[in-house]
Amino acid sequence: MDRTGRQLSEYVARTTYGILPAQAVELAKRHLLDSLGCAIAGYDSEPATIARRGAARVTSCTPCRVFGDGHASSPESAAFANTVALRYLDFNDTYISKSGLHPSDVVPALIAVGEGCRASGADLVAAIVAAYDILGAFADATDIRERGWDQGILIAIAVAAAAARLAGGGESQIGHAASMAAVSDVPTRQTRVGELAMWKGCATAAAARNGVFAAELALDGMTAPAAAFDGYHGLAEQVTGPLNLVLPEVPGAAIRSTCLKFHPSEYHSQASLDLIAGLRRRIDAAEIESIRIGTYWVVVDEISEPAKWTPTSRETADHSLPYLAATMLVHGDVWIDSYAPDRLRDPVVRALMARISVEEREEFTAAYPGELLTEYEFALYSGLRIRELTKHPKGHPCNPMTEQDVARKFARLSKPHLPESRAGQIPSTVATLEAVTVTELVDALVA
């Protein structure tokens, strides 16, 4: 095993519930509840329905249930179906560094593995924290986005390592699982460019599924290439560039630095939506002649590229800064129904979008990712000009969402889909996760 593989396996093997700081435990439960709310609200989506249809065709001697309908499928199929539901709304958490990713994409896969091996809730918490730390270490070390690779490669590695540990594997098996994922799951970033398709919300679900499969193989004795990360034609040489991972002395560093979302949209739109929500009390959309947005490069490249000015799908609209900004100004909220087909064609929103421009500010790019700076200049027909600068959106570690904020988000997401009794049972189960099994957690998530 090479240096990076050994570093990962040693770290995951020693990350047990007993050594977790109390803050890491509480944050893991907060992010878990946030994830489950997103999965519940995404359950009826077309991509999630397709994924469940596939899971329904699969049976397993290690049955793991699909959230909602409770169908017993395989660990890989349950991981895929439940992660697709989680990802559909693009409302789960985000880690911002050289690479950006959604750490809670690992959660449904770890729940599936935990149910299959009858793990405790405490062991699930430790697996979640370890997976977040792996993702944080990779995201801090390499900018795979600018190299044209998708974040799924990191999700696959983190799931493989944490799932192998959760299912009882030792250092060697953890290392083989992570190494198999590293050489087998290298997705391109084409998934997130231009007009976006359903697969945008499925790509990391596929990566999570593959991570589960790698863990299963490692536990059955399959060996991986010895230098998957650092060797000739390995991950560092072909994909990431030089890897110098820094894993924390005390587990939980990454989850402390992970952002939650207050709005159901791409993360780099969050601060803009916060700003506009506050400003809307002073400005009527009909008074606006133009809006000039100065921001950092990721915003320009990710949510302001040409295809994002004429969104025709939900997947593109929630990654369109002009659509999101105009929708917040016109309607006063961005929520799940903001992406209905008739809302995408709203002529008032479209007219306002045409009066928005977005440009990079080099000084804002230089400050990223430490600060997420965006400046708005509103020119009104009256001749008045208003400038506002935003930095850290609600949910950023410097402006965190509290336990109560996440509980309210979960309630709003789950209310249209669950009876009140079940909607209340899930937060209670998550709050006492250390005292229950993963099977009991899934019991609360199925009809």
Short mmCIF file of C-alpha atoms in Angstrom, two decimals:
data_model
loop_
_atom_site.label_atom_id
_atom_site.label_comp_id
_atom_site.label_asym_id
_atom_site.label_seq_id
_atom_site.Cartn_x
_atom_site.Cartn_y
_atom_site.Cartn_z
CA MET A 1 0.00 0.00 0.00
CA ASP A 2 1.33 3.46 -0.87
CA ARG A 3 1.75 6.44 1.45
CA THR A 4 -1.67 8.01 0.84
CA GLY A 5 -3.51 4.69 1.03
CA ARG A 6 -1.77 3.90 4.31
CA GLN A 7 -2.54 7.38 5.66
CA LEU A 8 -6.25 6.99 4.91
CA SER A 9 -6.56 3.47 6.28
CA GLU A 10 -4.76 4.28 9.51
CA TYR A 11 -6.88 7.36 10.07
CA VAL A 12 -10.22 5.66 9.44
CA ALA A 13 -9.29 2.61 11.51
CA ARG A 14 -8.58 4.74 14.57
CA THR A 15 -11.63 7.01 14.23
CA THR A 16 -14.04 5.43 16.66
CA TYR A 17 -16.99 6.98 18.45
CA GLY A 18 -15.11 6.98 21.75
CA ILE A 19 -12.51 9.52 20.58
CA LEU A 20 -14.93 11.96 18.90
CA PRO A 21 -15.27 15.41 20.45
CA ALA A 22 -18.81 16.25 21.60
CA GLN A 23 -19.04 19.02 18.97
CA ALA A 24 -18.26 16.57 16.16
CA VAL A 25 -21.00 14.22 17.38
CA GLU A 26 -23.57 17.01 17.55
CA LEU A 27 -22.61 18.35 14.12
CA ALA A 28 -22.77 14.86 12.61
CA LYS A 29 -26.33 14.52 13.88
CA ARG A 30 -27.23 18.01 12.65
CA HIS A 31 -25.91 17.26 9.17
CA LEU A 32 -27.60 13.86 9.23
CA LEU A 33 -30.99 15.42 9.96
CA ASP A 34 -30.39 18.01 7.24
CA SER A 35 -29.58 15.20 4.80
CA LEU A 36 -32.67 13.19 5.67
CA GLY A 37 -34.90 16.22 5.16
CA CYS A 38 -33.43 16.67 1.69
CA ALA A 39 -33.91 12.98 0.87
CA ILE A 40 -37.53 13.01 2.03
CA ALA A 41 -38.33 16.09 -0.06
CA GLY A 42 -36.57 14.59 -3.09
CA TYR A 43 -38.32 11.24 -2.82
CA ASP A 44 -41.06 11.90 -5.41
CA SER A 45 -38.72 13.39 -8.01
CA GLU A 46 -38.38 11.67 -11.36
CA PRO A 47 -34.69 10.75 -10.90
CA ALA A 48 -35.41 9.25 -7.45
CA THR A 49 -38.38 7.33 -8.86
CA ILE A 50 -36.19 5.89 -11.62
CA ALA A 51 -33.52 4.94 -9.08
CA ARG A 52 -36.08 3.19 -6.85
CA ARG A 53 -37.43 1.32 -9.86
CA GLY A 54 -33.95 -0.10 -10.38
CA ALA A 55 -33.53 -0.93 -6.71
CA ALA A 56 -36.85 -2.79 -6.74
CA ARG A 57 -35.42 -5.25 -9.28
CA VAL A 58 -32.61 -6.23 -6.89
CA THR A 59 -32.68 -8.60 -3.94
CA SER A 60 -29.80 -9.38 -1.61
CA CYS A 61 -28.75 -11.69 1.18
CA THR A 62 -27.75 -8.43 2.93
CA PRO A 63 -31.05 -6.55 2.60
CA CYS A 64 -30.94 -2.78 2.95
CA ARG A 65 -34.06 -0.68 2.67
CA VAL A 66 -34.89 2.17 0.37
CA PHE A 67 -36.16 5.22 2.28
CA GLY A 68 -39.88 5.78 1.98
CA ASP A 69 -41.28 2.61 0.43
CA GLY A 70 -39.03 0.35 2.51
CA HIS A 71 -38.19 -2.03 -0.34
CA ALA A 72 -35.36 -4.33 0.72
CA SER A 73 -32.65 -4.10 -1.95
CA SER A 74 -28.89 -4.56 -1.96
CA PRO A 75 -26.55 -2.19 -0.11
CA GLU A 76 -25.31 -0.73 -3.42
CA SER A 77 -28.79 -0.21 -4.85
CA ALA A 78 -30.18 1.29 -1.64
CA ALA A 79 -27.14 3.59 -1.47
CA PHE A 80 -27.76 4.77 -5.03
CA ALA A 81 -31.53 5.25 -4.73
CA ASN A 82 -31.38 7.08 -1.41
CA THR A 83 -28.50 9.32 -2.48
CA VAL A 84 -30.37 10.31 -5.66
CA ALA A 85 -33.30 11.42 -3.48
CA LEU A 86 -30.92 13.34 -1.22
CA ARG A 87 -29.19 15.11 -4.12
CA TYR A 88 -32.23 16.02 -6.21
CA LEU A 89 -32.93 19.37 -4.56
CA ASP A 90 -29.26 20.38 -4.35
CA PHE A 91 -30.05 21.43 -0.79
CA ASN A 92 -27.57 19.37 1.23
CA ASP A 93 -24.30 20.58 2.71
CA THR A 94 -21.17 21.89 0.97
CA TYR A 95 -17.45 21.99 1.72
CA ILE A 96 -15.59 24.92 0.17
CA SER A 97 -11.84 24.72 -0.46
CA LYS A 98 -9.57 24.11 -3.46
CA SER A 99 -12.22 21.60 -4.49
CA GLY A 100 -15.88 21.98 -3.59
CA LEU A 101 -18.12 19.03 -2.80
CA HIS A 102 -21.16 17.87 -0.85
CA PRO A 103 -19.90 15.75 2.06
CA SER A 104 -23.33 14.46 3.09
CA ASP A 105 -23.53 12.62 -0.24
CA VAL A 106 -21.82 9.84 1.76
CA VAL A 107 -24.63 9.58 4.32
CA PRO A 108 -27.19 7.32 2.55
CA ALA A 109 -24.45 4.88 1.53
CA LEU A 110 -23.18 4.63 5.09
CA ILE A 111 -26.73 4.15 6.36
CA ALA A 112 -27.22 1.30 3.87
CA VAL A 113 -24.00 -0.40 4.92
CA GLY A 114 -24.81 0.21 8.58
CA GLU A 115 -28.21 -1.41 8.23
CA GLY A 116 -26.73 -4.35 6.35
CA CYS A 117 -24.12 -5.07 9.03
CA ARG A 118 -26.42 -4.20 11.96
CA ALA A 119 -24.17 -1.37 13.10
CA SER A 120 -24.88 0.87 16.05
CA GLY A 121 -25.85 4.50 15.68
CA ALA A 122 -22.60 5.43 17.42
CA ASP A 123 -20.59 3.58 14.78
CA LEU A 124 -22.54 5.38 12.05
CA VAL A 125 -21.64 8.74 13.60
CA ALA A 126 -17.94 7.77 13.63
CA ALA A 127 -18.11 6.66 9.99
CA ILE A 128 -19.75 9.94 8.96
CA VAL A 129 -17.12 12.02 10.76
CA ALA A 130 -14.26 9.97 9.25
CA ALA A 131 -15.71 10.26 5.74
CA TYR A 132 -16.07 14.04 6.10
CA ASP A 133 -12.45 14.31 7.24
CA ILE A 134 -11.26 12.31 4.21
CA LEU A 135 -13.25 14.55 1.89
CA GLY A 136 -11.97 17.68 3.59
CA ALA A 137 -8.36 16.52 3.32
CA PHE A 138 -8.69 15.84 -0.41
CA ALA A 139 -10.61 19.06 -1.08
CA ASP A 140 -7.93 21.06 0.74
CA ALA A 141 -5.12 19.33 -1.18
CA THR A 142 -6.28 19.41 -4.79
CA ASP A 143 -8.45 21.40 -7.20
CA ILE A 144 -9.97 18.61 -9.27
CA ARG A 145 -12.66 20.96 -10.58
CA GLU A 146 -10.20 23.01 -12.62
CA ARG A 147 -8.61 19.78 -13.86
CA GLY A 148 -11.96 18.71 -15.33
CA TRP A 149 -12.78 15.90 -12.89
CA ASP A 150 -15.94 15.54 -10.86
CA GLN A 151 -16.18 15.40 -7.08
CA GLY A 152 -17.55 11.85 -7.31
CA ILE A 153 -14.04 10.42 -7.25
CA LEU A 154 -13.59 11.78 -3.74
CA ILE A 155 -17.02 10.57 -2.63
CA ALA A 156 -16.22 7.04 -3.84
CA ILE A 157 -12.93 6.95 -1.90
CA ALA A 158 -14.48 8.31 1.30
CA VAL A 159 -17.46 5.94 1.16
CA ALA A 160 -15.24 2.94 0.42
CA ALA A 161 -12.95 3.62 3.39
CA ALA A 162 -15.66 4.55 5.90
CA ALA A 163 -17.99 1.74 4.79
CA ALA A 164 -15.22 -0.85 5.12
CA ARG A 165 -14.57 0.36 8.68
CA LEU A 166 -18.28 0.47 9.54
CA ALA A 167 -18.70 -3.13 8.36
CA GLY A 168 -15.87 -4.31 10.60
CA GLY A 169 -12.85 -4.11 8.33
CA GLY A 170 -9.34 -3.48 9.59
CA GLU A 171 -6.60 -1.23 8.23
CA SER A 172 -5.70 -3.52 5.36
CA GLN A 173 -9.27 -3.92 4.14
CA ILE A 174 -9.94 -0.18 4.50
CA GLY A 175 -6.85 0.55 2.41
CA HIS A 176 -7.79 -1.94 -0.30
CA ALA A 177 -11.34 -0.52 -0.45
CA ALA A 178 -10.14 3.07 -0.81
CA SER A 179 -7.52 2.07 -3.37
CA MET A 180 -10.02 0.14 -5.49
CA ALA A 181 -12.29 3.17 -5.52
CA ALA A 182 -9.38 5.41 -6.49
CA VAL A 183 -8.46 3.41 -9.59
CA SER A 184 -12.01 2.57 -10.66
CA ASP A 185 -14.15 5.70 -10.28
CA VAL A 186 -12.81 8.79 -12.06
CA PRO A 187 -15.81 10.74 -13.43
CA THR A 188 -15.47 13.77 -15.66
CA ARG A 189 -16.96 17.13 -14.73
CA GLN A 190 -19.06 17.31 -17.90
CA THR A 191 -21.96 16.39 -15.59
CA ARG A 192 -21.98 19.95 -14.18
CA VAL A 193 -21.35 22.04 -17.29
CA GLY A 194 -23.85 23.86 -19.51
CA GLU A 195 -27.50 22.78 -19.60
CA LEU A 196 -27.77 20.26 -16.79
CA ALA A 197 -29.58 16.91 -16.93
CA MET A 198 -31.04 14.60 -14.29
CA TRP A 199 -27.61 13.00 -13.93
CA LYS A 200 -26.36 16.12 -12.11
CA GLY A 201 -28.12 14.81 -9.01
CA CYS A 202 -27.15 11.19 -9.65
CA ALA A 203 -23.42 11.41 -10.32
CA THR A 204 -22.24 11.25 -6.72
CA ALA A 205 -24.96 8.68 -5.98
CA ALA A 206 -23.25 6.42 -8.53
CA ALA A 207 -19.90 7.17 -6.90
CA ALA A 208 -21.30 6.29 -3.46
CA ARG A 209 -22.71 3.04 -4.84
CA ASN A 210 -19.30 2.18 -6.26
CA GLY A 211 -17.66 2.96 -2.93
CA VAL A 212 -19.98 0.50 -1.20
CA PHE A 213 -19.10 -2.14 -3.81
CA ALA A 214 -15.37 -1.57 -3.27
CA ALA A 215 -15.83 -1.98 0.48
CA GLU A 216 -17.74 -5.23 0.00
CA LEU A 217 -15.01 -6.61 -2.25
CA ALA A 218 -12.26 -5.63 0.18
CA LEU A 219 -14.10 -7.32 3.05
CA ASP A 220 -14.34 -10.47 0.92
CA GLY A 221 -10.57 -10.45 0.39
CA MET A 222 -10.14 -8.61 -2.92
CA THR A 223 -6.83 -6.77 -3.14
CA ALA A 224 -6.26 -3.42 -4.84
CA PRO A 225 -3.28 -2.02 -6.76
CA ALA A 226 -0.53 -1.29 -4.28
CA ALA A 227 0.15 2.26 -5.45
CA ALA A 228 -3.32 3.46 -6.44
CA PHE A 229 -2.75 6.99 -5.16
CA ASP A 230 0.95 7.79 -5.39
CA GLY A 231 2.30 5.36 -7.98
CA TYR A 232 2.95 5.37 -11.71
CA HIS A 233 -0.32 6.27 -13.51
CA GLY A 234 -1.97 6.53 -10.09
CA LEU A 235 -4.52 9.07 -8.93
CA ALA A 236 -1.99 11.81 -8.17
CA GLU A 237 -0.23 11.53 -11.51
CA GLN A 238 -3.37 11.25 -13.64
CA VAL A 239 -6.08 13.20 -11.81
CA THR A 240 -5.33 15.24 -8.71
CA GLY A 241 -1.74 16.38 -8.97
CA PRO A 242 0.59 15.89 -5.99
CA LEU A 243 -1.24 14.67 -2.92
CA ASN A 244 -0.21 15.87 0.52
CA LEU A 245 -3.23 15.07 2.64
CA VAL A 246 -3.50 16.62 6.09
CA LEU A 247 -5.84 14.60 8.28
CA PRO A 248 -6.66 16.07 11.69
CA GLU A 249 -5.13 14.92 14.93
CA VAL A 250 -8.61 14.99 16.47
CA PRO A 251 -11.47 13.82 14.24
CA GLY A 252 -14.15 16.27 13.20
CA ALA A 253 -12.22 19.14 11.59
CA ALA A 254 -14.00 18.86 8.25
CA ILE A 255 -17.53 18.71 9.59
CA ARG A 256 -16.84 21.85 11.63
CA SER A 257 -15.87 23.59 8.38
CA THR A 258 -18.77 22.30 6.28
CA CYS A 259 -21.52 24.70 5.23
CA LEU A 260 -25.24 24.03 5.42
CA LYS A 261 -27.66 25.53 2.90
CA PHE A 262 -30.46 27.91 3.82
CA HIS A 263 -31.85 27.99 0.25
CA PRO A 264 -32.43 25.10 -2.21
CA SER A 265 -29.84 26.20 -4.75
CA GLU A 266 -26.18 25.89 -5.68
CA TYR A 267 -24.00 26.93 -2.77
CA HIS A 268 -22.38 29.99 -4.35
CA SER A 269 -25.80 31.59 -4.78
CA GLN A 270 -26.57 31.41 -1.05
CA ALA A 271 -25.04 34.74 -0.02
CA SER A 272 -26.73 36.50 -2.94
CA LEU A 273 -30.12 35.15 -1.92
CA ASP A 274 -29.55 36.22 1.69
CA LEU A 275 -28.64 39.73 0.54
CA ILE A 276 -31.60 40.07 -1.81
CA ALA A 277 -34.06 38.71 0.76
CA GLY A 278 -33.02 41.51 3.12
CA LEU A 279 -32.88 44.18 0.42
CA ARG A 280 -36.29 43.34 -1.03
CA ARG A 281 -37.95 45.26 1.79
CA ARG A 282 -36.38 48.42 0.33
CA ILE A 283 -36.56 47.75 -3.42
CA ASP A 284 -39.43 46.69 -5.66
CA ALA A 285 -38.36 44.55 -8.64
CA ALA A 286 -40.30 46.83 -10.99
CA GLU A 287 -38.10 49.78 -9.95
CA ILE A 288 -34.86 48.11 -11.09
CA GLU A 289 -33.25 49.26 -14.31
CA SER A 290 -30.17 47.04 -14.01
CA ILE A 291 -28.23 44.86 -11.58
CA ARG A 292 -24.45 44.57 -11.81
CA ILE A 293 -22.89 41.71 -9.85
CA GLY A 294 -19.16 41.60 -9.07
CA THR A 295 -17.98 38.31 -7.66
CA TYR A 296 -15.29 35.60 -7.55
CA TRP A 297 -14.44 33.31 -10.47
CA VAL A 298 -16.30 30.19 -9.29
CA VAL A 299 -19.60 32.10 -9.32
CA VAL A 300 -18.94 33.32 -12.86
CA ASP A 301 -17.91 29.90 -14.13
CA GLU A 302 -20.35 27.70 -12.19
CA ILE A 303 -23.66 29.58 -12.05
CA SER A 304 -23.33 32.44 -14.54
CA GLU A 305 -22.05 30.76 -17.72
CA PRO A 306 -24.12 31.36 -20.89
CA ALA A 307 -26.33 28.27 -20.52
CA LYS A 308 -27.47 29.52 -17.10
CA TRP A 309 -29.22 32.57 -18.59
CA THR A 310 -31.94 30.53 -20.29
CA PRO A 311 -32.64 27.62 -17.92
CA THR A 312 -35.19 25.09 -19.12
CA SER A 313 -34.71 22.44 -16.43
CA ARG A 314 -34.77 22.41 -12.67
CA GLU A 315 -31.18 21.19 -12.62
CA THR A 316 -30.00 24.23 -14.60
CA ALA A 317 -32.24 26.74 -12.81
CA ASP A 318 -30.90 25.90 -9.35
CA HIS A 319 -27.41 26.55 -10.81
CA SER A 320 -28.38 29.87 -12.43
CA LEU A 321 -27.48 33.00 -10.48
CA PRO A 322 -29.53 35.30 -12.76
CA TYR A 323 -32.61 33.10 -12.40
CA LEU A 324 -32.20 32.75 -8.63
CA ALA A 325 -31.55 36.45 -8.04
CA ALA A 326 -34.49 37.51 -10.21
CA THR A 327 -36.81 34.95 -8.61
CA MET A 328 -35.95 36.16 -5.11
CA LEU A 329 -36.53 39.77 -6.14
CA VAL A 330 -39.86 39.09 -7.86
CA HIS A 331 -41.36 36.46 -5.57
CA GLY A 332 -39.60 37.03 -2.24
CA ASP A 333 -38.48 33.42 -1.79
CA VAL A 334 -36.59 30.62 -3.50
CA TRP A 335 -38.08 27.28 -2.57
CA ILE A 336 -38.90 23.92 -4.12
CA ASP A 337 -41.79 25.32 -6.16
CA SER A 338 -39.51 27.99 -7.66
CA TYR A 339 -38.43 25.39 -10.23
CA ALA A 340 -41.86 24.38 -11.51
CA PRO A 341 -42.08 24.60 -15.34
CA ASP A 342 -44.41 27.62 -15.26
CA ARG A 343 -42.06 29.44 -12.87
CA LEU A 344 -39.10 28.80 -15.18
CA ARG A 345 -41.01 30.59 -17.94
CA ASP A 346 -42.22 33.49 -15.75
CA PRO A 347 -42.00 36.52 -18.11
CA VAL A 348 -41.42 38.98 -15.25
CA VAL A 349 -38.47 36.94 -13.97
CA ARG A 350 -37.07 36.51 -17.48
CA ALA A 351 -37.31 40.23 -18.16
CA LEU A 352 -35.43 41.03 -14.95
CA MET A 353 -32.77 38.41 -15.77
CA ALA A 354 -32.05 40.30 -18.98
CA ARG A 355 -31.09 43.33 -16.88
CA ILE A 356 -28.52 41.43 -14.79
CA SER A 357 -24.80 41.25 -15.55
CA VAL A 358 -22.14 39.21 -13.72
CA GLU A 359 -18.40 39.88 -13.81
CA GLU A 360 -15.34 38.61 -12.02
CA ARG A 361 -13.54 40.80 -9.51
CA GLU A 362 -9.96 39.65 -9.27
CA GLU A 363 -9.64 40.81 -5.67
CA PHE A 364 -12.71 38.73 -4.75
CA THR A 365 -11.24 35.68 -6.50
CA ALA A 366 -8.00 36.19 -4.58
CA ALA A 367 -9.93 36.22 -1.29
CA TYR A 368 -11.70 32.91 -2.10
CA PRO A 369 -12.26 30.46 -0.40
CA GLY A 370 -11.54 32.29 2.85
CA GLU A 371 -14.16 34.90 2.01
CA LEU A 372 -17.09 34.52 -0.39
CA LEU A 373 -17.32 38.14 -1.55
CA THR A 374 -20.04 39.35 -3.90
CA GLU A 375 -21.07 42.96 -4.51
CA TYR A 376 -24.41 44.01 -5.97
CA GLU A 377 -25.04 47.37 -7.60
CA PHE A 378 -28.72 48.09 -8.18
CA ALA A 379 -29.52 50.94 -10.58
CA LEU A 380 -33.11 52.15 -10.18
CA TYR A 381 -35.17 53.98 -12.77
CA SER A 382 -35.34 56.86 -10.30
CA GLY A 383 -31.59 57.38 -10.69
CA LEU A 384 -30.80 55.99 -7.24
CA ARG A 385 -27.94 53.49 -7.01
CA ILE A 386 -27.64 51.00 -4.16
CA ARG A 387 -24.50 48.97 -3.44
CA GLU A 388 -24.41 46.01 -1.08
CA LEU A 389 -21.56 43.60 -0.27
CA THR A 390 -22.08 40.10 1.06
CA LYS A 391 -19.50 37.73 2.50
CA HIS A 392 -20.67 34.72 4.52
CA PRO A 393 -24.14 33.27 3.84
CA LYS A 394 -26.38 31.78 6.49
CA GLY A 395 -25.09 28.25 7.08
CA HIS A 396 -21.40 29.12 6.62
CA PRO A 397 -19.24 28.21 9.65
CA CYS A 398 -18.76 31.97 10.21
CA ASN A 399 -22.56 32.43 10.13
CA PRO A 400 -23.82 29.00 11.18
CA MET A 401 -27.26 27.47 11.02
CA THR A 402 -28.23 26.45 14.52
CA GLU A 403 -29.84 23.21 15.63
CA GLN A 404 -33.17 25.06 15.59
CA ASP A 405 -32.54 26.35 12.04
CA VAL A 406 -31.95 22.80 10.81
CA ALA A 407 -35.01 21.52 12.67
CA ARG A 408 -37.15 24.19 10.95
CA LYS A 409 -35.64 23.32 7.57
CA PHE A 410 -36.38 19.61 8.15
CA ALA A 411 -39.96 20.40 9.17
CA ARG A 412 -40.58 22.54 6.08
CA LEU A 413 -39.08 19.90 3.79
CA SER A 414 -40.86 16.92 5.34
CA LYS A 415 -44.30 18.44 6.00
CA PRO A 416 -45.71 17.86 2.49
CA HIS A 417 -44.51 14.25 2.49
CA LEU A 418 -44.91 12.78 5.98
CA PRO A 419 -47.66 12.62 8.61
CA GLU A 420 -46.87 14.70 11.66
CA SER A 421 -46.14 11.67 13.84
CA ARG A 422 -43.43 10.35 11.52
CA ALA A 423 -42.03 13.81 10.86
CA GLY A 424 -41.51 14.13 14.60
CA GLN A 425 -40.09 10.64 15.09
CA ILE A 426 -37.14 11.13 12.74
CA PRO A 427 -35.55 14.12 14.56
CA SER A 428 -36.05 12.32 17.87
CA THR A 429 -34.28 9.22 16.55
CA VAL A 430 -31.40 11.28 15.16
CA ALA A 431 -31.05 13.18 18.45
CA THR A 432 -30.55 9.90 20.32
CA LEU A 433 -28.58 8.14 17.60
CA GLU A 434 -25.93 6.86 20.01
CA ALA A 435 -28.62 4.87 21.82
CA VAL A 436 -30.19 3.20 18.77
CA THR A 437 -29.11 1.00 15.89
CA VAL A 438 -28.92 1.98 12.23
CA THR A 439 -31.81 -0.42 11.64
CA GLU A 440 -33.94 1.61 14.06
CA LEU A 441 -32.99 4.79 12.23
CA VAL A 442 -34.13 3.27 8.93
CA ASP A 443 -37.33 2.06 10.63
CA ALA A 444 -38.20 5.73 11.17
CA LEU A 445 -37.57 6.49 7.49
CA VAL A 446 -39.85 3.90 5.90
CA ALA A 447 -43.62 3.87 5.59
#
